[in-house]
Amino acid sequence: QVQLVESGGGLVQPGGSLRLSCAASGSIFRIYAMGWYRQAPGKQRELVAGITASSGTNYADSVKGRFTISRDNAKNTVYLQMNSLEPEDTAVYYCNADIKRSVYSTTQAYWGQGTQVTVSS
């Protein structure tokens, strides 16, 4: 069993900051790419930021220069530092990780339950 548990969402004023965390636990042999997605009401889920096992990163154009993704491999945790938040960033944020549960298993994608981020004055 593998679980991804997110934390750090909430209500913040425009221009403010939040830091999301997502910890993977359970039967884990290796974690490869990790990422953050978001889904706003009435919209499709979109990639916000991704990070490879060697910490290569990529970002959606809409968050470049404002958001930073990082990971702590010793803690099986991925972070998303969000600065200069805008109302358009309001969404449910989901973490995602490609995980191999044992040396014999295939790599599968796992998702967290989501955490709400609301940017409003």
PDB file of N, CA and C in Angstrom, residues 33-111:
ATOM      1  N   ALA A  33       9.791  10.416 -10.827  1.00  0.00           N
ATOM      2  CA  ALA A  33       9.301  11.792 -10.945  1.00  0.00           C
ATOM      3  C   ALA A  33       8.181  12.055  -9.950  1.00  0.00           C
ATOM      4  N   MET A  34       8.137  13.293  -9.489  1.00  0.00           N
ATOM      5  CA  MET A  34       7.058  13.763  -8.616  1.00  0.00           C
ATOM      6  C   MET A  34       6.553  15.071  -9.191  1.00  0.00           C
ATOM      7  N   GLY A  35       5.310  15.405  -8.856  1.00  0.00           N
ATOM      8  CA  GLY A  35       4.782  16.639  -9.423  1.00  0.00           C
ATOM      9  C   GLY A  35       3.566  17.143  -8.688  1.00  0.00           C
ATOM     10  N   TRP A  36       3.211  18.362  -9.029  1.00  0.00           N
ATOM     11  CA  TRP A  36       2.007  18.994  -8.505  1.00  0.00           C
ATOM     12  C   TRP A  36       1.097  19.357  -9.676  1.00  0.00           C
ATOM     13  N   TYR A  37      -0.182  19.026  -9.527  1.00  0.00           N
ATOM     14  CA  TYR A  37      -1.212  19.367 -10.487  1.00  0.00           C
ATOM     15  C   TYR A  37      -2.263  20.197  -9.754  1.00  0.00           C
ATOM     16  N   ARG A  38      -3.100  20.877 -10.519  1.00  0.00           N
ATOM     17  CA  ARG A  38      -4.218  21.585  -9.903  1.00  0.00           C
ATOM     18  C   ARG A  38      -5.437  21.509 -10.797  1.00  0.00           C
ATOM     19  N   GLN A  39      -6.578  21.632 -10.141  1.00  0.00           N
ATOM     20  CA  GLN A  39      -7.845  21.609 -10.867  1.00  0.00           C
ATOM     21  C   GLN A  39      -8.768  22.657 -10.278  1.00  0.00           C
ATOM     22  N   ALA A  40      -9.109  23.629 -11.099  1.00  0.00           N
ATOM     23  CA  ALA A  40     -10.050  24.666 -10.698  1.00  0.00           C
ATOM     24  C   ALA A  40     -11.457  24.230 -11.106  1.00  0.00           C
ATOM     25  N   PRO A  41     -12.485  24.777 -10.458  1.00  0.00           N
ATOM     26  CA  PRO A  41     -13.869  24.401 -10.794  1.00  0.00           C
ATOM     27  C   PRO A  41     -14.151  24.599 -12.283  1.00  0.00           C
ATOM     28  N   GLY A  42     -14.708  23.568 -12.912  1.00  0.00           N
ATOM     29  CA  GLY A  42     -15.067  23.661 -14.318  1.00  0.00           C
ATOM     30  C   GLY A  42     -13.917  23.540 -15.289  1.00  0.00           C
ATOM     31  N   LYS A  43     -12.723  23.279 -14.777  1.00  0.00           N
ATOM     32  CA  LYS A  43     -11.547  23.173 -15.652  1.00  0.00           C
ATOM     33  C   LYS A  43     -10.907  21.796 -15.518  1.00  0.00           C
ATOM     34  N   GLN A  44     -10.073  21.469 -16.503  1.00  0.00           N
ATOM     35  CA  GLN A  44      -9.349  20.204 -16.454  1.00  0.00           C
ATOM     36  C   GLN A  44      -8.155  20.314 -15.517  1.00  0.00           C
ATOM     37  N   ARG A  45      -7.752  19.163 -14.995  1.00  0.00           N
ATOM     38  CA  ARG A  45      -6.554  19.126 -14.162  1.00  0.00           C
ATOM     39  C   ARG A  45      -5.347  19.448 -15.042  1.00  0.00           C
ATOM     40  N   GLU A  46      -4.450  20.304 -14.502  1.00  0.00           N
ATOM     41  CA  GLU A  46      -3.285  20.715 -15.266  1.00  0.00           C
ATOM     42  C   GLU A  46      -2.015  20.557 -14.447  1.00  0.00           C
ATOM     43  N   LEU A  47      -0.905  20.309 -15.138  1.00  0.00           N
ATOM     44  CA  LEU A  47       0.382  20.218 -14.472  1.00  0.00           C
ATOM     45  C   LEU A  47       0.832  21.605 -14.049  1.00  0.00           C
ATOM     46  N   VAL A  48       1.243  21.734 -12.807  1.00  0.00           N
ATOM     47  CA  VAL A  48       1.789  22.986 -12.284  1.00  0.00           C
ATOM     48  C   VAL A  48       3.315  22.948 -12.320  1.00  0.00           C
ATOM     49  N   ALA A  49       3.877  21.878 -11.768  1.00  0.00           N
ATOM     50  CA  ALA A  49       5.335  21.751 -11.716  1.00  0.00           C
ATOM     51  C   ALA A  49       5.700  20.284 -11.546  1.00  0.00           C
ATOM     52  N   GLY A  50       6.838  19.900 -12.116  1.00  0.00           N
ATOM     53  CA  GLY A  50       7.327  18.543 -11.987  1.00  0.00           C
ATOM     54  C   GLY A  50       8.795  18.532 -11.624  1.00  0.00           C
ATOM     55  N   ILE A  51       9.228  17.435 -10.986  1.00  0.00           N
ATOM     56  CA  ILE A  51      10.630  17.305 -10.604  1.00  0.00           C
ATOM     57  C   ILE A  51      11.059  15.865 -10.776  1.00  0.00           C
ATOM     58  N   THR A  52      12.192  15.659 -11.416  1.00  0.00           N
ATOM     59  CA  THR A  52      12.692  14.310 -11.654  1.00  0.00           C
ATOM     60  C   THR A  52      13.437  13.791 -10.424  1.00  0.00           C
ATOM     61  N   ALA A  53      13.830  12.524 -10.486  1.00  0.00           N
ATOM     62  CA  ALA A  53      14.557  11.930  -9.368  1.00  0.00           C
ATOM     63  C   ALA A  53      15.887  12.645  -9.125  1.00  0.00           C
ATOM     64  N   SER A  54      16.454  13.226 -10.170  1.00  0.00           N
ATOM     65  CA  SER A  54      17.718  13.955 -10.045  1.00  0.00           C
ATOM     66  C   SER A  54      17.508  15.456  -9.898  1.00  0.00           C
ATOM     67  N   SER A  55      16.247  15.839  -9.594  1.00  0.00           N
ATOM     68  CA  SER A  55      15.864  17.225  -9.280  1.00  0.00           C
ATOM     69  C   SER A  55      15.842  18.167 -10.474  1.00  0.00           C
ATOM     70  N   GLY A  56      15.719  17.630 -11.688  1.00  0.00           N
ATOM     71  CA  GLY A  56      15.405  18.479 -12.819  1.00  0.00           C
ATOM     72  C   GLY A  56      13.963  18.935 -12.707  1.00  0.00           C
ATOM     73  N   THR A  57      13.699  20.191 -13.059  1.00  0.00           N
ATOM     74  CA  THR A  57      12.357  20.731 -12.837  1.00  0.00           C
ATOM     75  C   THR A  57      11.753  21.289 -14.125  1.00  0.00           C
ATOM     76  N   ASN A  58      10.425  21.349 -14.134  1.00  0.00           N
ATOM     77  CA  ASN A  58       9.701  22.032 -15.209  1.00  0.00           C
ATOM     78  C   ASN A  58       8.459  22.657 -14.604  1.00  0.00           C
ATOM     79  N   TYR A  59       8.001  23.749 -15.204  1.00  0.00           N
ATOM     80  CA  TYR A  59       6.888  24.527 -14.676  1.00  0.00           C
ATOM     81  C   TYR A  59       5.911  24.914 -15.778  1.00  0.00           C
ATOM     82  N   ALA A  60       4.645  25.055 -15.393  1.00  0.00           N
ATOM     83  CA  ALA A  60       3.675  25.666 -16.289  1.00  0.00           C
ATOM     84  C   ALA A  60       4.067  27.131 -16.473  1.00  0.00           C
ATOM     85  N   ASP A  61       3.825  27.654 -17.672  1.00  0.00           N
ATOM     86  CA  ASP A  61       4.194  29.049 -17.944  1.00  0.00           C
ATOM     87  C   ASP A  61       3.541  30.006 -16.952  1.00  0.00           C
ATOM     88  N   SER A  62       2.328  29.674 -16.518  1.00  0.00           N
ATOM     89  CA  SER A  62       1.570  30.587 -15.657  1.00  0.00           C
ATOM     90  C   SER A  62       2.172  30.727 -14.263  1.00  0.00           C
ATOM     91  N   VAL A  63       3.066  29.822 -13.871  1.00  0.00           N
ATOM     92  CA  VAL A  63       3.627  29.883 -12.507  1.00  0.00           C
ATOM     93  C   VAL A  63       5.136  30.109 -12.501  1.00  0.00           C
ATOM     94  N   LYS A  64       5.751  30.154 -13.669  1.00  0.00           N
ATOM     95  CA  LYS A  64       7.203  30.357 -13.724  1.00  0.00           C
ATOM     96  C   LYS A  64       7.595  31.651 -13.039  1.00  0.00           C
ATOM     97  N   GLY A  65       8.630  31.584 -12.205  1.00  0.00           N
ATOM     98  CA  GLY A  65       9.101  32.749 -11.486  1.00  0.00           C
ATOM     99  C   GLY A  65       8.366  33.009 -10.184  1.00  0.00           C
ATOM    100  N   ARG A  66       7.242  32.303  -9.964  1.00  0.00           N
ATOM    101  CA  ARG A  66       6.478  32.489  -8.723  1.00  0.00           C
ATOM    102  C   ARG A  66       6.478  31.241  -7.852  1.00  0.00           C
ATOM    103  N   PHE A  67       6.469  30.068  -8.471  1.00  0.00           N
ATOM    104  CA  PHE A  67       6.413  28.786  -7.745  1.00  0.00           C
ATOM    105  C   PHE A  67       7.748  28.070  -7.865  1.00  0.00           C
ATOM    106  N   THR A  68       8.102  27.328  -6.808  1.00  0.00           N
ATOM    107  CA  THR A  68       9.314  26.521  -6.820  1.00  0.00           C
ATOM    108  C   THR A  68       9.002  25.134  -6.284  1.00  0.00           C
ATOM    109  N   ILE A  69       9.342  24.120  -7.063  1.00  0.00           N
ATOM    110  CA  ILE A  69       9.161  22.734  -6.623  1.00  0.00           C
ATOM    111  C   ILE A  69      10.503  22.196  -6.142  1.00  0.00           C
ATOM    112  N   SER A  70      10.461  21.400  -5.080  1.00  0.00           N
ATOM    113  CA  SER A  70      11.678  20.771  -4.561  1.00  0.00           C
ATOM    114  C   SER A  70      11.304  19.430  -3.943  1.00  0.00           C
ATOM    115  N   ARG A  71      12.308  18.634  -3.626  1.00  0.00           N
ATOM    116  CA  ARG A  71      12.030  17.337  -3.021  1.00  0.00           C
ATOM    117  C   ARG A  71      13.124  16.976  -2.031  1.00  0.00           C
ATOM    118  N   ASP A  72      12.725  16.172  -1.042  1.00  0.00           N
ATOM    119  CA  ASP A  72      13.657  15.622  -0.065  1.00  0.00           C
ATOM    120  C   ASP A  72      13.555  14.110  -0.194  1.00  0.00           C
ATOM    121  N   ASN A  73      14.512  13.507  -0.864  1.00  0.00           N
ATOM    122  CA  ASN A  73      14.430  12.075  -1.136  1.00  0.00           C
ATOM    123  C   ASN A  73      14.522  11.236   0.142  1.00  0.00           C
ATOM    124  N   ALA A  74      15.218  11.736   1.134  1.00  0.00           N
ATOM    125  CA  ALA A  74      15.332  10.994   2.397  1.00  0.00           C
ATOM    126  C   ALA A  74      13.993  10.908   3.120  1.00  0.00           C
ATOM    127  N   LYS A  75      13.129  11.894   2.856  1.00  0.00           N
ATOM    128  CA  LYS A  75      11.815  11.934   3.505  1.00  0.00           C
ATOM    129  C   LYS A  75      10.685  11.545   2.556  1.00  0.00           C
ATOM    130  N   ASN A  76      11.025  11.175   1.322  1.00  0.00           N
ATOM    131  CA  ASN A  76      10.002  10.837   0.313  1.00  0.00           C
ATOM    132  C   ASN A  76       8.954  11.944   0.203  1.00  0.00           C
ATOM    133  N   THR A  77       9.415  13.175   0.193  1.00  0.00           N
ATOM    134  CA  THR A  77       8.518  14.324   0.244  1.00  0.00           C
ATOM    135  C   THR A  77       8.828  15.293  -0.891  1.00  0.00           C
ATOM    136  N   VAL A  78       7.761  15.849  -1.459  1.00  0.00           N
ATOM    137  CA  VAL A  78       7.883  16.892  -2.467  1.00  0.00           C
ATOM    138  C   VAL A  78       7.193  18.143  -1.939  1.00  0.00           C
ATOM    139  N   TYR A  79       7.745  19.295  -2.270  1.00  0.00           N
ATOM    140  CA  TYR A  79       7.232  20.579  -1.790  1.00  0.00           C
ATOM    141  C   TYR A  79       6.887  21.471  -2.974  1.00  0.00           C
ATOM    142  N   LEU A  80       5.976  22.409  -2.730  1.00  0.00           N
ATOM    143  CA  LEU A  80       5.683  23.451  -3.706  1.00  0.00           C
ATOM    144  C   LEU A  80       5.598  24.774  -2.956  1.00  0.00           C
ATOM    145  N   GLN A  81       6.604  25.599  -3.143  1.00  0.00           N
ATOM    146  CA  GLN A  81       6.593  26.948  -2.573  1.00  0.00           C
ATOM    147  C   GLN A  81       5.903  27.863  -3.564  1.00  0.00           C
ATOM    148  N   MET A  82       4.827  28.493  -3.117  1.00  0.00           N
ATOM    149  CA  MET A  82       4.028  29.353  -3.986  1.00  0.00           C
ATOM    150  C   MET A  82       4.091  30.784  -3.466  1.00  0.00           C
ATOM    151  N   ASN A  83       4.658  31.667  -4.253  1.00  0.00           N
ATOM    152  CA  ASN A  83       4.763  33.077  -3.901  1.00  0.00           C
ATOM    153  C   ASN A  83       3.955  33.924  -4.875  1.00  0.00           C
ATOM    154  N   SER A  84       3.708  35.162  -4.493  1.00  0.00           N
ATOM    155  CA  SER A  84       2.962  36.099  -5.344  1.00  0.00           C
ATOM    156  C   SER A  84       1.684  35.463  -5.877  1.00  0.00           C
ATOM    157  N   LEU A  85       0.935  34.869  -4.979  1.00  0.00           N
ATOM    158  CA  LEU A  85      -0.267  34.151  -5.384  1.00  0.00           C
ATOM    159  C   LEU A  85      -1.318  35.100  -5.949  1.00  0.00           C
ATOM    160  N   GLU A  86      -2.032  34.583  -6.936  1.00  0.00           N
ATOM    161  CA  GLU A  86      -3.064  35.344  -7.635  1.00  0.00           C
ATOM    162  C   GLU A  86      -4.395  34.604  -7.509  1.00  0.00           C
ATOM    163  N   PRO A  87      -5.513  35.326  -7.626  1.00  0.00           N
ATOM    164  CA  PRO A  87      -6.818  34.636  -7.567  1.00  0.00           C
ATOM    165  C   PRO A  87      -6.928  33.482  -8.570  1.00  0.00           C
ATOM    166  N   GLU A  88      -6.245  33.612  -9.695  1.00  0.00           N
ATOM    167  CA  GLU A  88      -6.282  32.564 -10.726  1.00  0.00           C
ATOM    168  C   GLU A  88      -5.586  31.279 -10.274  1.00  0.00           C
ATOM    169  N   ASP A  89      -4.839  31.337  -9.193  1.00  0.00           N
ATOM    170  CA  ASP A  89      -4.189  30.134  -8.655  1.00  0.00           C
ATOM    171  C   ASP A  89      -5.128  29.309  -7.784  1.00  0.00           C
ATOM    172  N   THR A  90      -6.318  29.820  -7.531  1.00  0.00           N
ATOM    173  CA  THR A  90      -7.287  29.098  -6.716  1.00  0.00           C
ATOM    174  C   THR A  90      -7.662  27.783  -7.372  1.00  0.00           C
ATOM    175  N   ALA A  91      -7.498  26.694  -6.639  1.00  0.00           N
ATOM    176  CA  ALA A  91      -7.753  25.356  -7.180  1.00  0.00           C
ATOM    177  C   ALA A  91      -7.521  24.320  -6.082  1.00  0.00           C
ATOM    178  N   VAL A  92      -7.889  23.088  -6.378  1.00  0.00           N
ATOM    179  CA  VAL A  92      -7.450  21.965  -5.557  1.00  0.00           C
ATOM    180  C   VAL A  92      -6.120  21.482  -6.138  1.00  0.00           C
ATOM    181  N   TYR A  93      -5.117  21.394  -5.279  1.00  0.00           N
ATOM    182  CA  TYR A  93      -3.782  20.987  -5.704  1.00  0.00           C
ATOM    183  C   TYR A  93      -3.553  19.532  -5.322  1.00  0.00           C
ATOM    184  N   TYR A  94      -3.080  18.756  -6.287  1.00  0.00           N
ATOM    185  CA  TYR A  94      -2.835  17.324  -6.100  1.00  0.00           C
ATOM    186  C   TYR A  94      -1.354  17.027  -6.323  1.00  0.00           C
ATOM    187  N   CYS A  95      -0.795  16.183  -5.488  1.00  0.00           N
ATOM    188  CA  CYS A  95       0.549  15.710  -5.788  1.00  0.00           C
ATOM    189  C   CYS A  95       0.478  14.348  -6.462  1.00  0.00           C
ATOM    190  N   ASN A  96       1.513  14.068  -7.213  1.00  0.00           N
ATOM    191  CA  ASN A  96       1.593  12.863  -8.023  1.00  0.00           C
ATOM    192  C   ASN A  96       3.016  12.329  -7.929  1.00  0.00           C
ATOM    193  N   ALA A  97       3.150  11.023  -7.888  1.00  0.00           N
ATOM    194  CA  ALA A  97       4.490  10.430  -7.850  1.00  0.00           C
ATOM    195  C   ALA A  97       4.495   9.116  -8.610  1.00  0.00           C
ATOM    196  N   ASP A  98       5.559   8.892  -9.338  1.00  0.00           N
ATOM    197  CA  ASP A  98       5.773   7.614 -10.027  1.00  0.00           C
ATOM    198  C   ASP A  98       6.608   6.728  -9.111  1.00  0.00           C
ATOM    199  N   ILE A  99       6.005   5.633  -8.646  1.00  0.00           N
ATOM    200  CA  ILE A  99       6.610   4.833  -7.579  1.00  0.00           C
ATOM    201  C   ILE A  99       6.727   3.371  -7.986  1.00  0.00           C
ATOM    202  N   LYS A 100       7.878   2.808  -7.647  1.00  0.00           N
ATOM    203  CA  LYS A 100       8.119   1.374  -7.831  1.00  0.00           C
ATOM    204  C   LYS A 100       8.089   0.762  -6.437  1.00  0.00           C
ATOM    205  N   ARG A 101       7.190  -0.170  -6.204  1.00  0.00           N
ATOM    206  CA  ARG A 101       6.985  -0.694  -4.852  1.00  0.00           C
ATOM    207  C   ARG A 101       8.007  -1.754  -4.471  1.00  0.00           C
ATOM    208  N   SER A 102       8.567  -2.442  -5.456  1.00  0.00           N
ATOM    209  CA  SER A 102       9.606  -3.424  -5.165  1.00  0.00           C
ATOM    210  C   SER A 102      10.468  -3.557  -6.418  1.00  0.00           C
ATOM    211  N   VAL A 103      11.568  -4.245  -6.274  1.00  0.00           N
ATOM    212  CA  VAL A 103      12.468  -4.407  -7.401  1.00  0.00           C
ATOM    213  C   VAL A 103      11.791  -5.199  -8.522  1.00  0.00           C
ATOM    214  N   TYR A 104      10.761  -5.947  -8.187  1.00  0.00           N
ATOM    215  CA  TYR A 104      10.087  -6.803  -9.170  1.00  0.00           C
ATOM    216  C   TYR A 104       8.865  -6.148  -9.787  1.00  0.00           C
ATOM    217  N   SER A 105       8.396  -5.038  -9.209  1.00  0.00           N
ATOM    218  CA  SER A 105       7.142  -4.459  -9.666  1.00  0.00           C
ATOM    219  C   SER A 105       7.371  -3.430 -10.760  1.00  0.00           C
ATOM    220  N   THR A 106       6.293  -3.072 -11.430  1.00  0.00           N
ATOM    221  CA  THR A 106       6.345  -1.991 -12.414  1.00  0.00           C
ATOM    222  C   THR A 106       6.160  -0.655 -11.701  1.00  0.00           C
ATOM    223  N   THR A 107       6.491   0.397 -12.405  1.00  0.00           N
ATOM    224  CA  THR A 107       6.304   1.743 -11.852  1.00  0.00           C
ATOM    225  C   THR A 107       4.865   2.179 -12.084  1.00  0.00           C
ATOM    226  N   GLN A 108       4.234   2.704 -11.031  1.00  0.00           N
ATOM    227  CA  GLN A 108       2.854   3.165 -11.137  1.00  0.00           C
ATOM    228  C   GLN A 108       2.747   4.604 -10.662  1.00  0.00           C
ATOM    229  N   ALA A 109       1.739   5.283 -11.158  1.00  0.00           N
ATOM    230  CA  ALA A 109       1.458   6.655 -10.734  1.00  0.00           C
ATOM    231  C   ALA A 109       0.488   6.650  -9.562  1.00  0.00           C
ATOM    232  N   TYR A 110       0.832   7.404  -8.537  1.00  0.00           N
ATOM    233  CA  TYR A 110      -0.025   7.547  -7.357  1.00  0.00           C
ATOM    234  C   TYR A 110      -0.391   9.014  -7.183  1.00  0.00           C
ATOM    235  N   TRP A 111      -1.581   9.227  -6.594  1.00  0.00           N
ATOM    236  CA  TRP A 111      -2.096  10.582  -6.393  1.00  0.00           C
ATOM    237  C   TRP A 111      -2.449  10.810  -4.929  1.00  0.00           C
TER     238      TRP A 111
END
